Tab-separated table of C-alpha atoms in Angstrom:
chain	number	residue	atom	x	y	z
F	1	UNK	CA	117.278	96.814	115.350
F	2	UNK	CA	114.657	94.045	115.337
F	3	UNK	CA	114.202	92.349	118.611
F	4	UNK	CA	115.154	88.501	118.160
F	5	UNK	CA	113.213	85.742	119.708
F	6	UNK	CA	114.631	83.816	122.731
F	7	UNK	CA	115.944	80.387	121.939
F	8	UNK	CA	115.244	77.461	124.313
F	9	UNK	CA	118.771	77.240	125.430
F	10	UNK	CA	118.466	81.191	126.337
F	11	UNK	CA	115.267	80.444	128.389
F	12	UNK	CA	116.924	77.489	130.149
F	13	UNK	CA	119.866	79.764	130.973
F	14	UNK	CA	117.606	82.509	132.548
F	15	UNK	CA	115.724	80.041	134.662
F	16	UNK	CA	118.971	78.371	135.623
F	17	UNK	CA	120.194	81.790	136.994
F	18	UNK	CA	117.122	82.217	139.135
F	19	UNK	CA	117.684	78.531	140.534
F	20	UNK	CA	121.384	79.473	141.400
F	21	UNK	CA	119.874	82.657	143.681
F	22	UNK	CA	120.419	85.684	141.488
F	23	UNK	CA	117.701	88.198	142.082
F	24	UNK	CA	114.835	88.180	139.545
F	25	UNK	CA	115.178	91.958	139.102
F	26	UNK	CA	118.779	91.434	138.027
F	27	UNK	CA	118.044	88.565	135.611
F	28	UNK	CA	115.270	90.609	133.827
F	29	UNK	CA	117.263	93.653	133.565
F	30	UNK	CA	120.250	91.657	131.838
F	31	UNK	CA	118.145	89.643	129.649
F	32	UNK	CA	116.050	92.635	128.469
F	33	UNK	CA	112.577	91.022	129.622
F	34	UNK	CA	109.831	91.874	132.050
F	35	UNK	CA	109.126	89.865	135.165
F	36	UNK	CA	105.784	88.756	133.781
F	37	UNK	CA	107.696	87.178	131.082
F	38	UNK	CA	110.193	85.494	133.512
F	39	UNK	CA	107.413	84.184	135.592
F	40	UNK	CA	105.824	82.867	132.557
F	41	UNK	CA	108.658	81.055	131.323
F	42	UNK	CA	109.249	79.497	134.921
F	43	UNK	CA	105.721	78.206	135.141
F	44	UNK	CA	105.984	76.518	131.862
F	45	UNK	CA	109.645	75.449	131.653
F	46	UNK	CA	110.812	75.050	135.297
F	47	UNK	CA	113.424	72.168	135.568
F	48	UNK	CA	113.366	71.490	131.840
F	49	UNK	CA	116.497	71.151	129.597
F	50	UNK	CA	116.618	72.753	126.231
F	51	UNK	CA	115.826	69.464	124.378
F	52	UNK	CA	112.736	68.887	126.826
F	53	UNK	CA	111.549	72.303	125.996
F	54	UNK	CA	111.851	71.687	122.370
F	55	UNK	CA	109.759	68.518	122.722
F	56	UNK	CA	107.260	70.191	124.860
F	57	UNK	CA	106.671	72.823	122.055
F	58	UNK	CA	106.326	70.131	119.407
F	59	UNK	CA	103.788	68.333	121.554
F	60	UNK	CA	101.850	71.694	121.862
F	61	UNK	CA	101.812	72.487	118.303
F	62	UNK	CA	100.830	68.707	117.449
F	63	UNK	CA	97.886	69.004	120.166
F	64	UNK	CA	96.663	72.427	118.437
F	65	UNK	CA	96.648	70.676	115.122
F	66	UNK	CA	94.677	67.753	116.250
F	67	UNK	CA	92.384	69.874	118.160
F	68	UNK	CA	91.650	71.913	115.222
F	69	UNK	CA	91.285	68.737	112.988
F	70	UNK	CA	88.912	67.268	115.384
F	71	UNK	CA	86.783	70.672	115.498
F	72	UNK	CA	86.590	70.797	111.770
F	73	UNK	CA	85.428	67.048	111.446
F	74	UNK	CA	82.870	67.667	114.125
F	75	UNK	CA	81.488	70.625	112.283
F	76	UNK	CA	81.408	68.413	109.062
F	77	UNK	CA	79.756	65.615	110.927
F	78	UNK	CA	76.928	68.039	112.400
F	79	UNK	CA	76.401	69.748	108.988
F	80	UNK	CA	75.881	66.421	107.265
F	81	UNK	CA	73.529	65.224	109.960
F	82	UNK	CA	71.423	68.365	109.400
F	83	UNK	CA	71.390	67.712	105.668
F	84	UNK	CA	70.592	64.152	105.791
F	85	UNK	CA	67.332	64.828	107.472
F	86	UNK	CA	66.169	66.902	104.386
F	87	UNK	CA	67.104	64.039	101.845
F	88	UNK	CA	68.587	65.904	99.015
F	89	UNK	CA	68.505	63.608	96.027
F	90	UNK	CA	68.378	65.952	92.969
F	91	UNK	CA	71.263	68.421	91.906
F	92	UNK	CA	69.004	71.437	92.181
F	93	UNK	CA	68.238	70.517	95.750
F	94	UNK	CA	71.940	70.041	96.603
F	95	UNK	CA	72.579	73.426	95.169
F	96	UNK	CA	69.727	75.047	97.468
F	97	UNK	CA	71.352	73.290	100.510
F	98	UNK	CA	74.705	74.579	99.783
F	99	UNK	CA	73.417	78.162	100.333
F	100	UNK	CA	71.583	77.110	103.196
F	101	UNK	CA	74.517	75.678	105.019
F	102	UNK	CA	76.609	78.598	104.335
F	103	UNK	CA	74.055	80.705	106.126
F	104	UNK	CA	73.073	78.407	108.919
F	105	UNK	CA	76.728	77.231	109.991
F	106	UNK	CA	78.574	80.221	108.721
F	107	UNK	CA	81.057	78.289	106.423
F	108	UNK	CA	82.501	79.272	103.219
F	109	UNK	CA	81.105	77.966	99.728
F	110	UNK	CA	84.243	75.871	99.273
F	111	UNK	CA	83.775	73.962	102.599
F	112	UNK	CA	80.111	73.557	102.059
F	113	UNK	CA	80.539	72.159	98.540
F	114	UNK	CA	83.331	69.639	99.763
F	115	UNK	CA	81.015	68.556	102.817
F	116	UNK	CA	78.204	67.854	100.430
F	117	UNK	CA	80.169	66.434	97.475
F	118	UNK	CA	79.046	69.018	95.297
F	119	UNK	CA	81.387	70.344	92.450
F	120	UNK	CA	81.583	74.197	92.811
F	121	UNK	CA	81.580	74.955	88.941
F	122	UNK	CA	78.385	72.854	88.862
F	123	UNK	CA	76.972	74.684	91.773
F	124	UNK	CA	77.470	77.976	90.158
F	125	UNK	CA	75.695	76.899	86.974
F	126	UNK	CA	78.575	75.868	84.781
F	127	UNK	CA	78.131	72.592	82.879
F	128	UNK	CA	81.848	72.105	81.980
F	129	UNK	CA	84.799	71.879	84.561
F	130	UNK	CA	88.109	73.774	84.260
F	131	UNK	CA	89.872	70.698	82.450
F	132	UNK	CA	87.416	71.157	79.349
F	133	UNK	CA	87.822	75.042	79.490
F	134	UNK	CA	91.740	74.698	79.324
F	135	UNK	CA	91.493	72.028	76.491
F	136	UNK	CA	89.424	74.403	74.350
F	137	UNK	CA	91.420	77.325	75.389
F	138	UNK	CA	94.670	75.597	74.036
F	139	UNK	CA	92.918	74.237	70.963
F	140	UNK	CA	92.004	77.806	69.948
F	141	UNK	CA	95.436	79.212	70.463
F	142	UNK	CA	94.374	81.760	72.992
F	143	UNK	CA	96.705	83.524	75.200
F	144	UNK	CA	95.997	85.928	78.089
F	145	UNK	CA	97.910	89.198	78.398
F	146	UNK	CA	99.484	90.313	81.491
F	147	UNK	CA	97.304	92.743	83.474
F	148	UNK	CA	100.133	95.132	83.941
F	149	UNK	CA	102.822	94.810	81.286
F	150	UNK	CA	106.448	95.118	82.740
F	151	UNK	CA	107.794	98.580	82.260
F	152	UNK	CA	110.538	98.858	79.898
F	153	UNK	CA	113.662	100.701	80.962
F	154	UNK	CA	116.643	101.839	79.092
F	155	UNK	CA	119.773	100.109	80.440
F	156	UNK	CA	123.352	100.225	79.158
F	157	UNK	CA	124.601	96.852	77.483
F	158	UNK	CA	126.501	94.402	79.751
F	159	UNK	CA	129.357	94.536	77.309
F	160	UNK	CA	129.756	98.163	77.887
F	161	UNK	CA	130.326	97.662	81.619
F	162	UNK	CA	133.897	98.579	82.726
F	163	UNK	CA	135.432	98.998	86.222
F	164	UNK	CA	135.374	102.492	87.532
F	165	UNK	CA	138.646	104.539	87.172
F	166	UNK	CA	137.986	107.505	89.169
F	167	UNK	CA	135.417	109.080	91.786
F	168	UNK	CA	131.976	109.868	90.512
F	169	UNK	CA	132.543	107.301	87.522
F	170	UNK	CA	130.230	104.623	88.891
F	171	UNK	CA	127.808	104.668	91.714
F	172	UNK	CA	125.759	101.658	93.304
F	173	UNK	CA	122.479	102.229	94.929
F	174	UNK	CA	120.057	99.857	96.829
F	175	UNK	CA	117.578	99.590	99.682
F	176	UNK	CA	117.968	98.259	103.221
F	177	UNK	CA	115.021	97.332	105.386
F	178	UNK	CA	114.716	97.723	109.236
F	179	UNK	CA	112.470	99.208	111.808
F	180	UNK	CA	112.018	101.271	114.905
F	181	UNK	CA	111.755	100.212	118.423
F	182	UNK	CA	107.954	100.547	117.983
F	183	UNK	CA	107.951	98.057	115.035
F	184	UNK	CA	107.195	100.726	112.467
F	185	UNK	CA	109.211	99.662	109.298
F	186	UNK	CA	111.968	101.577	107.654
F	187	UNK	CA	113.618	101.741	104.103
F	188	UNK	CA	116.906	102.997	103.762
F	189	UNK	CA	118.332	104.177	100.497
F	190	UNK	CA	122.068	103.383	100.463
F	191	UNK	CA	124.647	104.905	97.772
F	192	UNK	CA	128.430	104.111	97.358
F	193	UNK	CA	130.956	105.179	94.883
F	194	UNK	CA	132.588	101.926	93.676
F	195	UNK	CA	136.045	103.468	93.137
F	196	UNK	CA	136.631	105.406	96.264
F	197	UNK	CA	134.157	103.439	98.479
F	198	UNK	CA	132.735	106.692	99.707
F	199	UNK	CA	128.983	106.918	100.734
F	200	UNK	CA	127.445	110.181	99.639
F	201	UNK	CA	124.003	109.236	101.325
F	202	UNK	CA	122.282	106.961	103.601
F	203	UNK	CA	118.718	108.157	103.803
F	204	UNK	CA	115.934	106.458	105.952
F	205	UNK	CA	112.205	106.868	105.339
F	206	UNK	CA	108.920	105.157	106.255
F	207	UNK	CA	108.309	104.915	102.471
F	208	UNK	CA	110.146	105.438	99.343
F	209	UNK	CA	108.870	106.416	95.872
F	210	UNK	CA	110.519	107.257	92.602
F	211	UNK	CA	110.300	111.016	93.268
F	212	UNK	CA	111.811	110.498	96.813
F	213	UNK	CA	114.671	108.732	95.294
F	214	UNK	CA	115.339	111.631	92.812
F	215	UNK	CA	115.025	114.232	95.596
F	216	UNK	CA	117.744	112.319	97.548
F	217	UNK	CA	120.032	111.915	94.693
F	218	UNK	CA	119.737	115.619	93.803
F	219	UNK	CA	120.836	116.557	97.461
F	220	UNK	CA	123.754	114.212	97.346
F	221	UNK	CA	124.949	115.224	94.087
F	222	UNK	CA	124.754	118.942	94.956
F	223	UNK	CA	127.540	118.062	97.519
F	224	UNK	CA	129.730	115.742	95.901
F	225	UNK	CA	128.879	115.844	92.098
F	226	UNK	CA	127.111	113.746	89.450
F	227	UNK	CA	128.154	110.233	88.594
F	228	UNK	CA	128.490	108.940	85.056
F	229	UNK	CA	126.767	105.532	85.792
F	230	UNK	CA	124.433	104.317	88.637
F	231	UNK	CA	124.117	100.618	89.261
F	232	UNK	CA	120.782	99.585	90.501
F	233	UNK	CA	118.570	96.326	90.510
F	234	UNK	CA	115.190	96.434	88.995
F	235	UNK	CA	112.942	97.465	91.830
F	236	UNK	CA	110.055	99.599	91.290
F	237	UNK	CA	111.488	102.862	92.636
F	238	UNK	CA	114.424	102.277	90.107
F	239	UNK	CA	112.455	101.469	87.151
F	240	UNK	CA	110.250	104.596	87.545
F	241	UNK	CA	109.798	107.382	85.157
F	242	UNK	CA	110.807	109.993	87.606
F	243	UNK	CA	114.311	108.256	88.017
F	244	UNK	CA	114.434	107.567	84.248
F	245	UNK	CA	113.789	111.389	83.361
F	246	UNK	CA	116.162	112.553	86.037
F	247	UNK	CA	119.036	110.423	84.631
F	248	UNK	CA	118.226	111.420	81.139
F	249	UNK	CA	118.333	115.140	81.975
F	250	UNK	CA	121.492	114.861	83.843
F	251	UNK	CA	123.516	112.701	81.625
F	252	UNK	CA	123.504	109.801	84.055
F	253	UNK	CA	123.445	106.168	82.605
F	254	UNK	CA	121.386	103.603	84.647
F	255	UNK	CA	122.967	100.151	84.792
F	256	UNK	CA	120.510	97.688	85.685
F	257	UNK	CA	121.244	94.221	87.148
F	258	UNK	CA	120.077	91.146	85.709
F	259	UNK	CA	117.023	89.556	87.481
F	260	UNK	CA	118.159	87.016	90.040
F	261	UNK	CA	121.700	88.205	89.810
F	262	UNK	CA	122.618	90.160	92.956
F	263	UNK	CA	126.250	89.766	92.103
F	264	UNK	CA	125.834	92.290	89.441
F	265	UNK	CA	125.788	94.919	92.098
F	266	UNK	CA	128.123	93.495	94.515
F	267	UNK	CA	129.482	96.740	95.679
F	268	UNK	CA	126.350	97.954	97.371
F	269	UNK	CA	125.668	94.343	98.631
F	270	UNK	CA	128.932	94.194	100.535
F	271	UNK	CA	128.278	98.053	101.776
F	272	UNK	CA	124.924	96.975	102.992
F	273	UNK	CA	126.413	93.953	104.937
F	274	UNK	CA	128.788	96.306	106.736
F	275	UNK	CA	126.107	98.813	107.253
F	276	UNK	CA	123.682	96.452	108.897
F	277	UNK	CA	126.351	94.848	111.172
F	278	UNK	CA	127.903	98.082	112.301
F	279	UNK	CA	125.048	100.346	112.534
F	280	UNK	CA	121.573	98.653	112.275
F	281	UNK	CA	122.284	95.856	114.366
F	282	UNK	CA	124.067	97.813	116.931
F	283	UNK	CA	121.505	100.674	117.630
F	284	UNK	CA	117.816	100.903	118.694
F	285	UNK	CA	116.026	103.610	116.647
F	286	UNK	CA	113.348	105.290	118.706
F	287	UNK	CA	112.154	107.564	115.995
F	288	UNK	CA	112.719	108.549	112.314
F	289	UNK	CA	114.841	111.659	113.523
F	290	UNK	CA	116.786	109.347	115.863
F	291	UNK	CA	117.312	106.801	113.061
F	292	UNK	CA	118.560	109.643	110.601
F	293	UNK	CA	121.073	110.997	113.136
F	294	UNK	CA	122.592	107.665	114.071
F	295	UNK	CA	122.885	106.417	110.593
F	296	UNK	CA	124.482	109.872	109.443
F	297	UNK	CA	126.870	109.569	112.337
F	298	UNK	CA	127.787	106.139	111.185
F	299	UNK	CA	128.182	107.257	107.449
F	300	UNK	CA	130.690	110.066	108.523
F	301	UNK	CA	132.629	107.570	110.617
F	302	UNK	CA	132.792	105.433	107.534
F	303	UNK	CA	133.693	107.908	105.069
F	304	UNK	CA	136.188	109.834	107.171
F	305	UNK	CA	137.643	107.420	109.836
F	306	UNK	CA	137.154	103.921	109.058
F	307	UNK	CA	139.947	102.320	106.925
F	308	UNK	CA	139.051	100.207	104.009
F	309	UNK	CA	141.335	97.258	102.750
F	310	UNK	CA	140.391	97.558	99.150
F	311	UNK	CA	141.655	101.094	98.918
F	312	UNK	CA	144.999	100.561	100.709
F	313	UNK	CA	143.504	100.773	104.281
F	314	UNK	CA	142.670	104.590	103.531
F	315	UNK	CA	139.696	106.398	104.470
F	316	UNK	CA	137.260	106.724	101.453
F	317	UNK	CA	137.070	110.608	101.652
F	318	UNK	CA	140.864	110.745	100.898
F	319	UNK	CA	140.282	109.388	97.401
F	320	UNK	CA	136.781	111.313	96.849
F	321	UNK	CA	138.623	114.667	97.701
F	322	UNK	CA	141.295	114.049	95.254
F	323	UNK	CA	139.152	113.468	92.340
F	324	UNK	CA	136.749	116.553	93.048
F	325	UNK	CA	133.293	117.213	92.218
F	326	UNK	CA	131.470	117.318	88.818
F	327	UNK	CA	128.402	119.018	87.629
F	328	UNK	CA	125.667	117.625	85.562
F	329	UNK	CA	126.361	116.301	81.947
F	330	UNK	CA	130.203	116.676	82.849
């Protein structure tokens, strides 16, 4: 679970407890902060209300912005004073001075050209600007191809989409993101059967590739059978050749969502919301093994004990067991 920042109201509440005589150690333990953080807050915000704390933060941001602006203007002024003494009149002299200013003052070419009022394209030796290039480009009817053409995937027609009528008829699959207590990112592959609401796998890893998705699906299908269709979005792992080949060999149809239409895969989005609220936001994960243990425990509770309103307040495993497992190409 990702640690959230304290709001101004929360900081004011912590400081008020200290003013009322509550021991600092007890306050820090309840708030989950160190004593150094507490004393830093008291030094900065003692006696302030939340609105006053927000105004102080706004003034600090404005002050930092003005200091940065003054520093930049002062640097430009010093650069120009150094340049004026050399009296650069011709364009060639100005181009030489641009390189000199970059070295002497440690600024970028863009900033040096801006300070000396030198066009960057002219400085680089181009006699035309970007507008003329664009005009000629359009007159010739030229078109730039994408560097990396978008991979085409085989997807079923949306007209063929029908609601699931049995277990292993339609699965839905997606990724959820979280992190360990150390801050290292986690990617969690979640899968759900849209008819029984049974979740065959919830698998966290530090990174996921197409071949990892295939390996996870094979392990899940070995336990509960192969689906006829899997609904996924157009993420890089789901449009990979590895998953495409796996689906073709096992007679599984990949049903891709339309770009910008998360409601096309609403079942997995709803499941991910419950997963985040009941598991991810409720636990700290100290390691990958700890995350797998806690997520697997929640998955078993979700499948075996948790009632689901969409299936008559039954546990998903009851509907999944009634259907039985199916093999590849079944």
